[in-house]
Short mmCIF file of C-alpha atoms in Angstrom, two decimals:
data_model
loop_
_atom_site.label_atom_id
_atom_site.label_comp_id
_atom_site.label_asym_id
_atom_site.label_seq_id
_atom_site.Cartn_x
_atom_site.Cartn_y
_atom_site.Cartn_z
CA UNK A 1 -75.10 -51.71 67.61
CA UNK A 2 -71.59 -52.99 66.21
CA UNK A 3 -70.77 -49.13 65.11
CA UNK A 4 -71.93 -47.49 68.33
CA UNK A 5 -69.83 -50.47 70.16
CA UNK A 6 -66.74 -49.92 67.73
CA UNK A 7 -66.86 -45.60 68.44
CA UNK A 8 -66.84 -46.45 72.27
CA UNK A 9 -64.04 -49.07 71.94
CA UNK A 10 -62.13 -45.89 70.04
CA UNK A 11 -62.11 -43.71 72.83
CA UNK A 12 -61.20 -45.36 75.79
CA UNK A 13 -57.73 -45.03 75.08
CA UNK A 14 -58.32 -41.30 74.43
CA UNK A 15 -59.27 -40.99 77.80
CA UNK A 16 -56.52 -43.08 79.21
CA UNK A 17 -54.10 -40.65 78.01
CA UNK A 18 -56.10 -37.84 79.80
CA UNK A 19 -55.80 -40.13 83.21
CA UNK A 20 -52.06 -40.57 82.69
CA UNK A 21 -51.67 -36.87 82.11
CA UNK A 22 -53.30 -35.58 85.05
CA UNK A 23 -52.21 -38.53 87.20
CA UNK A 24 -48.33 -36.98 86.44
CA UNK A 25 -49.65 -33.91 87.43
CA UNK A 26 -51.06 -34.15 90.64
CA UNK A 27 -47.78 -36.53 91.23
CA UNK A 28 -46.12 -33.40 91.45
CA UNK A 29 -45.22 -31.02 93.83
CA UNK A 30 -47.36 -27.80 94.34
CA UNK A 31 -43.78 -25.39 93.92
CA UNK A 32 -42.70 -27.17 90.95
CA UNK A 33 -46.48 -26.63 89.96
CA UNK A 34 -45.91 -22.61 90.34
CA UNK A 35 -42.86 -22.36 89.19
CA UNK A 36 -43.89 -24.06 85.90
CA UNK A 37 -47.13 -21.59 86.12
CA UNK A 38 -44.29 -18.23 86.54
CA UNK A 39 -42.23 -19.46 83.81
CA UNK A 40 -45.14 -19.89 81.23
CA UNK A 41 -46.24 -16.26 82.43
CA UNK A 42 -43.47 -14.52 82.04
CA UNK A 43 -42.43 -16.05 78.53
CA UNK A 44 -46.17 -15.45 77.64
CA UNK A 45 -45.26 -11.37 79.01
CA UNK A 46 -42.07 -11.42 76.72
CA UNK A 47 -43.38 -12.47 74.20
CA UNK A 48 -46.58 -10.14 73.75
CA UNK A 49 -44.90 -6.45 72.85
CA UNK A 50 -46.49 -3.57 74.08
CA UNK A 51 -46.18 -0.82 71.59
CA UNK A 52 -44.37 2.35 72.79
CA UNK A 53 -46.30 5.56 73.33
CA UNK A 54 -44.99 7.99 70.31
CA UNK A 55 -43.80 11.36 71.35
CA UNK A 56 -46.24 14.12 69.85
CA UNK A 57 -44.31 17.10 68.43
CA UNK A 58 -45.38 20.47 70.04
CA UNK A 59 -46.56 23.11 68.16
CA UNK A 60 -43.30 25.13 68.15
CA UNK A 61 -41.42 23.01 66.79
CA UNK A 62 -44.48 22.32 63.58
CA UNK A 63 -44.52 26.33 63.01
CA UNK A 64 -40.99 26.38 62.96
CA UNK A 65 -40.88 23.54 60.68
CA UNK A 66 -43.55 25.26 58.18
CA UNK A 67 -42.27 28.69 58.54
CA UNK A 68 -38.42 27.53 57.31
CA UNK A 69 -40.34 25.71 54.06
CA UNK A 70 -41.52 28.96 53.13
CA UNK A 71 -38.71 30.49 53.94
CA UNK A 72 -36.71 27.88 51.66
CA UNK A 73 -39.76 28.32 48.81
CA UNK A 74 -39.20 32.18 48.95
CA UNK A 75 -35.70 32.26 48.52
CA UNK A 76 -35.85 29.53 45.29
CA UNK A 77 -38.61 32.36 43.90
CA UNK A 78 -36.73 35.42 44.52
CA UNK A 79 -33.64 33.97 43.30
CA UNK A 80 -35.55 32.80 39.90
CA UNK A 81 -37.22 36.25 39.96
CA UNK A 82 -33.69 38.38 40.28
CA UNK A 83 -32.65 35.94 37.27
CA UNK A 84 -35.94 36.90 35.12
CA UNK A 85 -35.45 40.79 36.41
CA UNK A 86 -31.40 40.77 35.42
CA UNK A 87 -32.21 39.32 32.21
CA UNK A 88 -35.46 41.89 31.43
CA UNK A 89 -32.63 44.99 32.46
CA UNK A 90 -30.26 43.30 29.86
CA UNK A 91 -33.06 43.19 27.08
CA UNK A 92 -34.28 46.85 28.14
CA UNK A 93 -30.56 48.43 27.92
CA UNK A 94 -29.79 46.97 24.71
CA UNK A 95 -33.13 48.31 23.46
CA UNK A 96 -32.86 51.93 24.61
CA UNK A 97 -29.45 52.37 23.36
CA UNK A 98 -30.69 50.81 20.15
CA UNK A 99 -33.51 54.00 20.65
CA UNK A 100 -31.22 56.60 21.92
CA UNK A 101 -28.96 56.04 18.73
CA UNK A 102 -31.86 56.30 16.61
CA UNK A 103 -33.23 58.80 18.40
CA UNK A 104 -29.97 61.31 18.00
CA UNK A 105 -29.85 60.76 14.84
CA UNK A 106 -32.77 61.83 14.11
CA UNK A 107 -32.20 65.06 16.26
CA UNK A 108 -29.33 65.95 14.72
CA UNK A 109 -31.43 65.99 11.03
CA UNK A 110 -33.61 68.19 12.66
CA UNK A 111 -31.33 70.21 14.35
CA UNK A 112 -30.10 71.35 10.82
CA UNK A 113 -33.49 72.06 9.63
CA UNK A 114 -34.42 74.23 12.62
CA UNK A 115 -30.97 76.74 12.46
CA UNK A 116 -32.39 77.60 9.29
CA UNK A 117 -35.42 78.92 10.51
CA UNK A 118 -36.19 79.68 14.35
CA UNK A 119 -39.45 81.36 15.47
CA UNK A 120 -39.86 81.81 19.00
CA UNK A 121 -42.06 80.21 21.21
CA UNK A 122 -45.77 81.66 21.42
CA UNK A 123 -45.87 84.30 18.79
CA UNK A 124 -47.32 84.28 15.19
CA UNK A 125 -44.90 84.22 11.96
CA UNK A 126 -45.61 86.71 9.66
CA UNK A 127 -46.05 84.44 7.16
CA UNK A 128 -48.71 82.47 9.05
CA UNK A 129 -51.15 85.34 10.28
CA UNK A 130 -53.90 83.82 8.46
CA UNK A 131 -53.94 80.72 11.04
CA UNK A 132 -55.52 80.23 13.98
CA UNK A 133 -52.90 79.26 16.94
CA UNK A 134 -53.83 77.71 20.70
CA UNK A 135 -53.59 80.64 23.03
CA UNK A 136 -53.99 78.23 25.56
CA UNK A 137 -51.36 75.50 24.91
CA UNK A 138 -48.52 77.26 26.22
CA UNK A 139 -50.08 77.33 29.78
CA UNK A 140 -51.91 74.00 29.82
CA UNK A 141 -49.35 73.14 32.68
CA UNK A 142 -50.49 75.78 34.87
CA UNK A 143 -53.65 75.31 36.91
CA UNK A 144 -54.48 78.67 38.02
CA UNK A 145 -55.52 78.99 33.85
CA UNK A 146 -57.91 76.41 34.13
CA UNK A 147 -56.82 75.83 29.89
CA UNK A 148 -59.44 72.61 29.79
CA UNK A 149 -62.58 75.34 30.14
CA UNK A 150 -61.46 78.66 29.28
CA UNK A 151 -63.35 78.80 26.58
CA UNK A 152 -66.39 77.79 28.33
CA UNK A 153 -65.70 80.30 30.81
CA UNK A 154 -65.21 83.52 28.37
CA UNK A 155 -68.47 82.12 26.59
CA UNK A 156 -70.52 82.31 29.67
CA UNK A 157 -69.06 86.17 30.16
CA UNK A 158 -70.47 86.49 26.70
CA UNK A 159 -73.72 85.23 27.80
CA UNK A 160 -73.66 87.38 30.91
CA UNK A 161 -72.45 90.83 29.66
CA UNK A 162 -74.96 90.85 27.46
CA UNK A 163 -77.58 90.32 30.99
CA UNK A 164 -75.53 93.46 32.42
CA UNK A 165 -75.81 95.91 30.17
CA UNK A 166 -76.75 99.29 31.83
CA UNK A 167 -76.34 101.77 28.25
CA UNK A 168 -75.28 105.00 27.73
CA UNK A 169 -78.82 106.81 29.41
CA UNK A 170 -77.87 105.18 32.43
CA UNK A 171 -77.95 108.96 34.15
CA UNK A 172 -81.49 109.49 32.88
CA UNK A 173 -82.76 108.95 36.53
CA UNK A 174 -79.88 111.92 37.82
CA UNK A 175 -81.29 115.90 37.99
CA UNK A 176 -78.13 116.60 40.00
CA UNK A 177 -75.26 114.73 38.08
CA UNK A 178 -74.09 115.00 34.63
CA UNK A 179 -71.73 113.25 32.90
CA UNK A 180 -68.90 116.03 33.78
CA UNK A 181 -69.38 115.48 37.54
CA UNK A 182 -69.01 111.64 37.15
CA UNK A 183 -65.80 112.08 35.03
CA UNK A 184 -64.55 113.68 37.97
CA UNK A 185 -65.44 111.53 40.42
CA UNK A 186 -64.30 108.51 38.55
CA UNK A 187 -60.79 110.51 38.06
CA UNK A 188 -60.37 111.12 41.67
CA UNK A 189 -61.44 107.19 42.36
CA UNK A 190 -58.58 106.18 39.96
CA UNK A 191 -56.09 108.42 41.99
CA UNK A 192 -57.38 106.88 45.37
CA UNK A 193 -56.90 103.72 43.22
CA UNK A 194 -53.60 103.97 43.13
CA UNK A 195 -52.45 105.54 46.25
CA UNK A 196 -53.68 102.35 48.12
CA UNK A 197 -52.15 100.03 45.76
CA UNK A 198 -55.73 98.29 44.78
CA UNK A 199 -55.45 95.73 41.46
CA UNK A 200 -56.52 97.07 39.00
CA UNK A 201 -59.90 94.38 38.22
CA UNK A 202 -60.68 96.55 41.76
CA UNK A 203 -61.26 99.94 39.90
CA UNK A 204 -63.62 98.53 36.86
CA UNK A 205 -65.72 96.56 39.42
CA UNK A 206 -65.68 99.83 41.73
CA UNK A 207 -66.64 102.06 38.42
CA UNK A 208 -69.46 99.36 37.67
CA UNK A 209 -71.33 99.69 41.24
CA UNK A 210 -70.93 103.20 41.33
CA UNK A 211 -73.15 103.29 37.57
CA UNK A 212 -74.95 100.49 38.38
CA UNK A 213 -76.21 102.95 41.50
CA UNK A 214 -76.59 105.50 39.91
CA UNK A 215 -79.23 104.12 36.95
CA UNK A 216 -81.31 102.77 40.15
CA UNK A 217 -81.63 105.94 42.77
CA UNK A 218 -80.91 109.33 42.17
CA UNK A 219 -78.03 110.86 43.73
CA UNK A 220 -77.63 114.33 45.12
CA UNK A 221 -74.24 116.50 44.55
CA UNK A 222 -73.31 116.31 48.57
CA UNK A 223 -73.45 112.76 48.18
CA UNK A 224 -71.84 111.49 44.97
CA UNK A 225 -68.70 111.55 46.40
CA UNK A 226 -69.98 109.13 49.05
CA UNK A 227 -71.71 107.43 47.06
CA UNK A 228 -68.07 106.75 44.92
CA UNK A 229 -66.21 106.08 47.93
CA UNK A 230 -68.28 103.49 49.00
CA UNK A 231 -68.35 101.47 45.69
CA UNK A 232 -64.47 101.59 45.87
CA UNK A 233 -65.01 100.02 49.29
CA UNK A 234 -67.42 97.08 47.75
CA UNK A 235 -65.35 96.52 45.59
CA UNK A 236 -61.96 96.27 47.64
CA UNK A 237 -63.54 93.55 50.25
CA UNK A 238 -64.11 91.41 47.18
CA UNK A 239 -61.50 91.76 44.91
CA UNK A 240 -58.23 92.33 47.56
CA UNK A 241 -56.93 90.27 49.86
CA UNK A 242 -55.44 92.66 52.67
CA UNK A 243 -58.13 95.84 52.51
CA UNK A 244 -57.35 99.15 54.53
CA UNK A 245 -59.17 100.36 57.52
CA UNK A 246 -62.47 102.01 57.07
CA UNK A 247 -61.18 105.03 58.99
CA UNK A 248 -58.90 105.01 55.89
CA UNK A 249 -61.47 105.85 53.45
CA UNK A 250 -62.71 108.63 55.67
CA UNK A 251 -59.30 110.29 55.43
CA UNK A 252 -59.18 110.15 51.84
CA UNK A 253 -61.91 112.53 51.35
CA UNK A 254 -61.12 115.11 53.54
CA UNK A 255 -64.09 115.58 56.18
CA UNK A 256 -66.10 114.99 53.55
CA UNK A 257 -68.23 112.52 55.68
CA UNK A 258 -68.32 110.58 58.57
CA UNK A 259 -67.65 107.17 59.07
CA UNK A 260 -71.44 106.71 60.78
CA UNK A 261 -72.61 108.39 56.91
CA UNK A 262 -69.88 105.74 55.07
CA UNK A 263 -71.54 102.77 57.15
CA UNK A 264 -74.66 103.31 56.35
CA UNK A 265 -73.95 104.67 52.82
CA UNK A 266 -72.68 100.77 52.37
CA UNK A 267 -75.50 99.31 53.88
CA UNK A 268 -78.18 101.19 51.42
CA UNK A 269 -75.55 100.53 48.49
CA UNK A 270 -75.66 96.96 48.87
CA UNK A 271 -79.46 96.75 49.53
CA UNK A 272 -80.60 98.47 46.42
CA UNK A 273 -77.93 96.39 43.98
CA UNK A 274 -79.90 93.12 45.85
CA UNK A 275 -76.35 92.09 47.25
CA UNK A 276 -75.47 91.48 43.37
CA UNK A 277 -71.07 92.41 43.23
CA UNK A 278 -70.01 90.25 40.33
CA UNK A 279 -70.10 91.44 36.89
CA UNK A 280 -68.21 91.07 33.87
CA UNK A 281 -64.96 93.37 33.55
CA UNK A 282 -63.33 94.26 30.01
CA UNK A 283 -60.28 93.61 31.82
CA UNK A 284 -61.40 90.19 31.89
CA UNK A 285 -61.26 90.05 27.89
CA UNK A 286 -58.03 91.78 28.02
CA UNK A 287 -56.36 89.57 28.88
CA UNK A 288 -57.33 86.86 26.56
CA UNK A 289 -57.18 89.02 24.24
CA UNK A 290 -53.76 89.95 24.79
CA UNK A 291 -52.64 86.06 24.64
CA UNK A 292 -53.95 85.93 21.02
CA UNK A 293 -51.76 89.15 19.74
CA UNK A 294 -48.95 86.77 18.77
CA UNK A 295 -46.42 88.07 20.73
CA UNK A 296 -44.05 86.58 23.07
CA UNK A 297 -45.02 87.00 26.69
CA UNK A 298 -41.74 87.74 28.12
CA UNK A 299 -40.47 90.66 25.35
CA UNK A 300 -40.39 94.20 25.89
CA UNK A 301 -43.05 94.48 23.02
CA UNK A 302 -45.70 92.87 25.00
CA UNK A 303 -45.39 94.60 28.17
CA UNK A 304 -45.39 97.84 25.81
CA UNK A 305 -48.49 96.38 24.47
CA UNK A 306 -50.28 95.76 27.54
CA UNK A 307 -49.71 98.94 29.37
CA UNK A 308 -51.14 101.20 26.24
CA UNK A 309 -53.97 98.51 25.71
CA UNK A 310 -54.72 98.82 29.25
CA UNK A 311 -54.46 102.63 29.24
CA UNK A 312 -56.74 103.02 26.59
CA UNK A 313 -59.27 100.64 28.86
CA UNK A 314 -59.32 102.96 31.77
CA UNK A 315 -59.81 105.95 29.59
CA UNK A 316 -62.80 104.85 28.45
CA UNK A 317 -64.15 104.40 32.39
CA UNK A 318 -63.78 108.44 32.36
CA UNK A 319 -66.70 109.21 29.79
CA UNK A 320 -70.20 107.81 30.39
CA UNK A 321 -71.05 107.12 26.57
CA UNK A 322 -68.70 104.56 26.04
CA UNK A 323 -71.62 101.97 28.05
CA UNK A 324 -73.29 101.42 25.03
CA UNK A 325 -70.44 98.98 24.00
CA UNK A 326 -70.13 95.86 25.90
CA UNK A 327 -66.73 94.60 28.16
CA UNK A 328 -65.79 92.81 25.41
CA UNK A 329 -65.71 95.45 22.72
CA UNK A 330 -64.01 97.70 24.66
CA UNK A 331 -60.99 95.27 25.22
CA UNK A 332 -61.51 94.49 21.89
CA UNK A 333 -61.11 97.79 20.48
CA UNK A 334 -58.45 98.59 23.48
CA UNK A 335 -55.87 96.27 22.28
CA UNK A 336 -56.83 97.01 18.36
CA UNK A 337 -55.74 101.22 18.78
CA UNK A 338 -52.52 99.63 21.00
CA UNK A 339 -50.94 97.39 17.90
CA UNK A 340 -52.25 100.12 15.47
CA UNK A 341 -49.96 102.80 17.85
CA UNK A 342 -47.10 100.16 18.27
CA UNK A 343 -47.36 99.63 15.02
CA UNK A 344 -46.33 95.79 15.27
CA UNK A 345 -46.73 93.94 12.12
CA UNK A 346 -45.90 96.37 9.88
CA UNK A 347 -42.55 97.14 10.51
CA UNK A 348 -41.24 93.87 12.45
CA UNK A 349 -37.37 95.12 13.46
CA UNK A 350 -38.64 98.45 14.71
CA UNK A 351 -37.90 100.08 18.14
CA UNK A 352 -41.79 101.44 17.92
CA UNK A 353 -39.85 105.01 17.77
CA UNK A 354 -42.06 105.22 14.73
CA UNK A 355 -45.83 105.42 16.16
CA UNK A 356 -49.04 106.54 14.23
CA UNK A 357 -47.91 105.96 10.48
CA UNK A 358 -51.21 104.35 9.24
CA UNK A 359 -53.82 106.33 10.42
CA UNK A 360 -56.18 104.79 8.32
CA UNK A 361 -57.82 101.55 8.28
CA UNK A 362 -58.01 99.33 5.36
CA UNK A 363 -60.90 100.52 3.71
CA UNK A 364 -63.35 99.57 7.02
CA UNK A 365 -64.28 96.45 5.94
CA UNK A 366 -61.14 94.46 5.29
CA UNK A 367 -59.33 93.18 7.95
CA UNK A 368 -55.29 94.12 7.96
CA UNK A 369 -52.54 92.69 9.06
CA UNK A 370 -52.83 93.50 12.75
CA UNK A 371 -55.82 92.24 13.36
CA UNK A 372 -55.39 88.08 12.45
CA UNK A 373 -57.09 85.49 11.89
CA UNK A 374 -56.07 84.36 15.68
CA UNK A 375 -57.50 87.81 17.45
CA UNK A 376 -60.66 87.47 15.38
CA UNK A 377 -61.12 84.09 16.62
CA UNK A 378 -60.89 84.74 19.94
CA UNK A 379 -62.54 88.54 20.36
CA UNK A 380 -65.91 86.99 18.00
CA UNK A 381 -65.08 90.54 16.08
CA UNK A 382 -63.81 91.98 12.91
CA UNK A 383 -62.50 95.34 12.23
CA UNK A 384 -65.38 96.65 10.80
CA UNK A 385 -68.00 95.61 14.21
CA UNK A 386 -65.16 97.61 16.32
CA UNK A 387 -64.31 100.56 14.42
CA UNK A 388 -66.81 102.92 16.15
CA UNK A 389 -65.60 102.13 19.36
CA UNK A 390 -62.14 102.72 18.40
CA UNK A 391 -62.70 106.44 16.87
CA UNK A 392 -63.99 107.27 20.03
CA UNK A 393 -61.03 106.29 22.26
CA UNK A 394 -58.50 107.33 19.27
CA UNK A 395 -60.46 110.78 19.56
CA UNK A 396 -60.55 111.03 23.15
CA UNK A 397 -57.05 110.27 24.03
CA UNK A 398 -55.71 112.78 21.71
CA UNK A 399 -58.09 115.22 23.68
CA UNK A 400 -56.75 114.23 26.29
CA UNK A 401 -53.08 114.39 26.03
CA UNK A 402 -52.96 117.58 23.34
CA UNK A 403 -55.05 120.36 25.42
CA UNK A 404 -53.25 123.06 27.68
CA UNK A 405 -52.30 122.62 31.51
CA UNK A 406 -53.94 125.28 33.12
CA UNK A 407 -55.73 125.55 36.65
CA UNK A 408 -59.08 124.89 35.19
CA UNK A 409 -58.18 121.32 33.05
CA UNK A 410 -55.66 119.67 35.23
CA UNK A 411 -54.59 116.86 33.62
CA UNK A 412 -56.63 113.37 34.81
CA UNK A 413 -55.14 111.09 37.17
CA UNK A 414 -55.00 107.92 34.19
CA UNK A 415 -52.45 110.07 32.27
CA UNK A 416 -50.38 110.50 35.24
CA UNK A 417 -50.07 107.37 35.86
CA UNK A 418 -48.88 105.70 32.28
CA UNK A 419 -46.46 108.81 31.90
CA UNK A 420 -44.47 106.72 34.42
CA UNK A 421 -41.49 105.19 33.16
CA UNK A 422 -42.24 101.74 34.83
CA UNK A 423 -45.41 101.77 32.28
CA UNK A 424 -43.32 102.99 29.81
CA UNK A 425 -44.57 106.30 29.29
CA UNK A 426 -46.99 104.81 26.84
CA UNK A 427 -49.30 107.95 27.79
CA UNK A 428 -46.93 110.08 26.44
CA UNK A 429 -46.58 108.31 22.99
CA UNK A 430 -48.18 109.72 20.13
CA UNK A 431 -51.82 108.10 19.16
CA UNK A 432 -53.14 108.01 16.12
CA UNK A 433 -56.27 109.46 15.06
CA UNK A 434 -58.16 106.62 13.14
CA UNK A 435 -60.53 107.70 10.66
CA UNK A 436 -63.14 105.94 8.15
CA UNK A 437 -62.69 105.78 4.62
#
């Protein structure tokens, strides 16, 4: 009871002080009352800050902001690059004139050891006959030689000449020609040949059909001439670019036939040959052939050499017996009789005034010196697999060139043309007559 007693007696004056207080209050006036109330207010507003709304930055102003950083990175990385790049051209220059001294002096060492001894480009030293060169380096630059497969190419003729052999019976099927009436015909074709200005790849292929026709259906006399015509016509659509008219070919022969008769004569041409045009040329292997003789392309010697090889060629289109021997053994044997006539190796500094010296070869089974080891690379042929075919065209163009003008034996259209002098006259040179041991 005393404690409860003593805690009252405690707060009484407590709540005195809370009488007094509020006594002095309600003493007061109500306006000094609300002015006191303002006061505390507005010191209670001033001193509570409100923060300030930030402004946002638009998004101009940011791309702007990150497009001039990497503006300012850029430049610091192109300016350390130019450094790196100056200092790299330094290094290089100092380097390649450190080469090109080198370089010249080593030039000029072989400078001296090359006046001593030139040999032109693309031809064989006499001294190095028995190696076998790259006929096909010196145009490797040149697509239209296709150098990375021409072998592969002149291997598959190989393969296919072989395929198209016709043979030297090929007229066994003919009671109306003979082998006369075809020389004729293929004579006149040549001349026909050449008044239209055909290439010449036009007048084997032409030569081809025309046999090629003749071992399948027998052919009367009133029609052989068609019949020729018409395989010059085949063959000018696929080997020419810019052919004559048709009415062209009817002119040619004189009334010999209509243009109705050369129409249809085309029609049954290409019907009984199955549509088949392509075939293997020598011409073809003449002119790989020619590459491998050693000598330069651009000289007076070679252009001497490929008219006579190439007239020897179309001589042997004239006689019917030289189909036993494939394209490439014709070429072969072409171009063998040409450097034998030129007489190339032999005598090195000649003018080939001099023709027909050795009329002999070495003992048939040795190879000489114009045939090297390059040709017999290249042709798959020795001296001795070729000499047959080369007695015949040795024999024939002698016949050829030594009998008498007269009305009967006019002399053939081939000869005419190589007599001219932009061939050379290599038809009027004097041929050797090669002979066996």
């Amino acid at each position: 009871m005393t404690t409860l007693l003593g805690n009252v007696n405690n707060s009484i004056p407590l709540l005195q002080n809370k009488r007094s207080v509020l006594g002095s209050l309600t003493n007061r006036p109500l306006n000094q009352i609300n002015t006191l109330k303002q006061k505390n207010v507005h010191q209670e507003i001033n001193n509570c800050k409100v923060p300030k709304k930030q402004k946002q930055p638009s998004l101009g102003t940011v791309q702007l902001k990150q497009s001039n950083e990497r503006i300012r990175k850029y430049d610091e990385s192109s300016q350390q690059s130019n450094t790196t790049k100056k200092r790299f051209r330094k290094n290089q220059k100092s380097k390649s004139n450190t080469k090109k001294e080198t370089t010249k002096t080593k030039q000029r060492k072989k400078s001296k050891k090359i006046k001593k001894a030139k040999i032109k480009p693309h031809s064989i030293d006499p001294k190095e006959v028995n190696k076998i060169t790259d006929i096909h380096r010196p145009f490797s630059k040149l697509p239209e030689h296709v150098t990375e497969i021409a072998d592969e190419i002149t291997q598959n003729m190989r393969i296919k000449e072989k395929k198209d052999h016709i043979g030297e019976d090929f007229l066994h099927k003919q009671s109306q020609v003979n082998d006369k009436m075809r020389e004729i015909l293929v004579d006149w074709l040549c001349n026909v040949h050449i008044n239209f200005e055909f290439k010449t790849e036009t007048l084997y292929l032409a030569a081809k059909l025309l046999d090629k026709f003749l071992l399948l259906k027998p052919v009367s006399i009133n029609r052989l001439q068609l019949v020729g015509i018409t395989a010059l016509l085949i063959a000018s659509k696929y080997q020419e670019v810019n052919t004559p008219d048709i009415e062209e070919f009817v002119l040619v022969a004189n009334g010999a036939f209509t243009l109705k008769e050369l129409l249809k004569m085309e029609i049954i041409m290409l019907t009984i040959l199955r549509f088949r045009v392509t075939y293997v040329s020598p011409y073809f292997f003449l002119q790989i052939y020619l590459k491998a003789a050693g000598i330069e392309l651009i000289s007076e010697e070679f252009l001497k050499l490929k008219f006579l090889s190439n007239y020897f060629l179309e001589l042997t289109l004239l006689k019917s017996h030289f189909r036993k021997f494939c394209p490439s053994k014709l070429a072969a044997s072409s171009i063998y009789l040409a450097i034998k006539t030129l007489d190339l190796n032999s005598n090195s500094n000649s003018n080939f005034n001099s023709i027909g010296n050795k009329n002999v070869l070495n003992k048939s089974g040795q190879n000489s010196k114009c045939w090297s080891k390059t040709l017999i690379h290249y042709t798959k042929f020795h001296t001795e697999q070729i000499i047959d075919c080369v007695i015949l065209i040795s024999k024939l163009s002698n016949q050829l060139c030594n009998f008498e003008q007269s009305e009967e034996n006019q002399t053939p259209n081939i000869i005419k043309k190589y007599s001219d002098p932009d061939f050379y006259s290599v038809a009027m040179m004097k041929i050797p007559l090669i002979k066996k041991n």
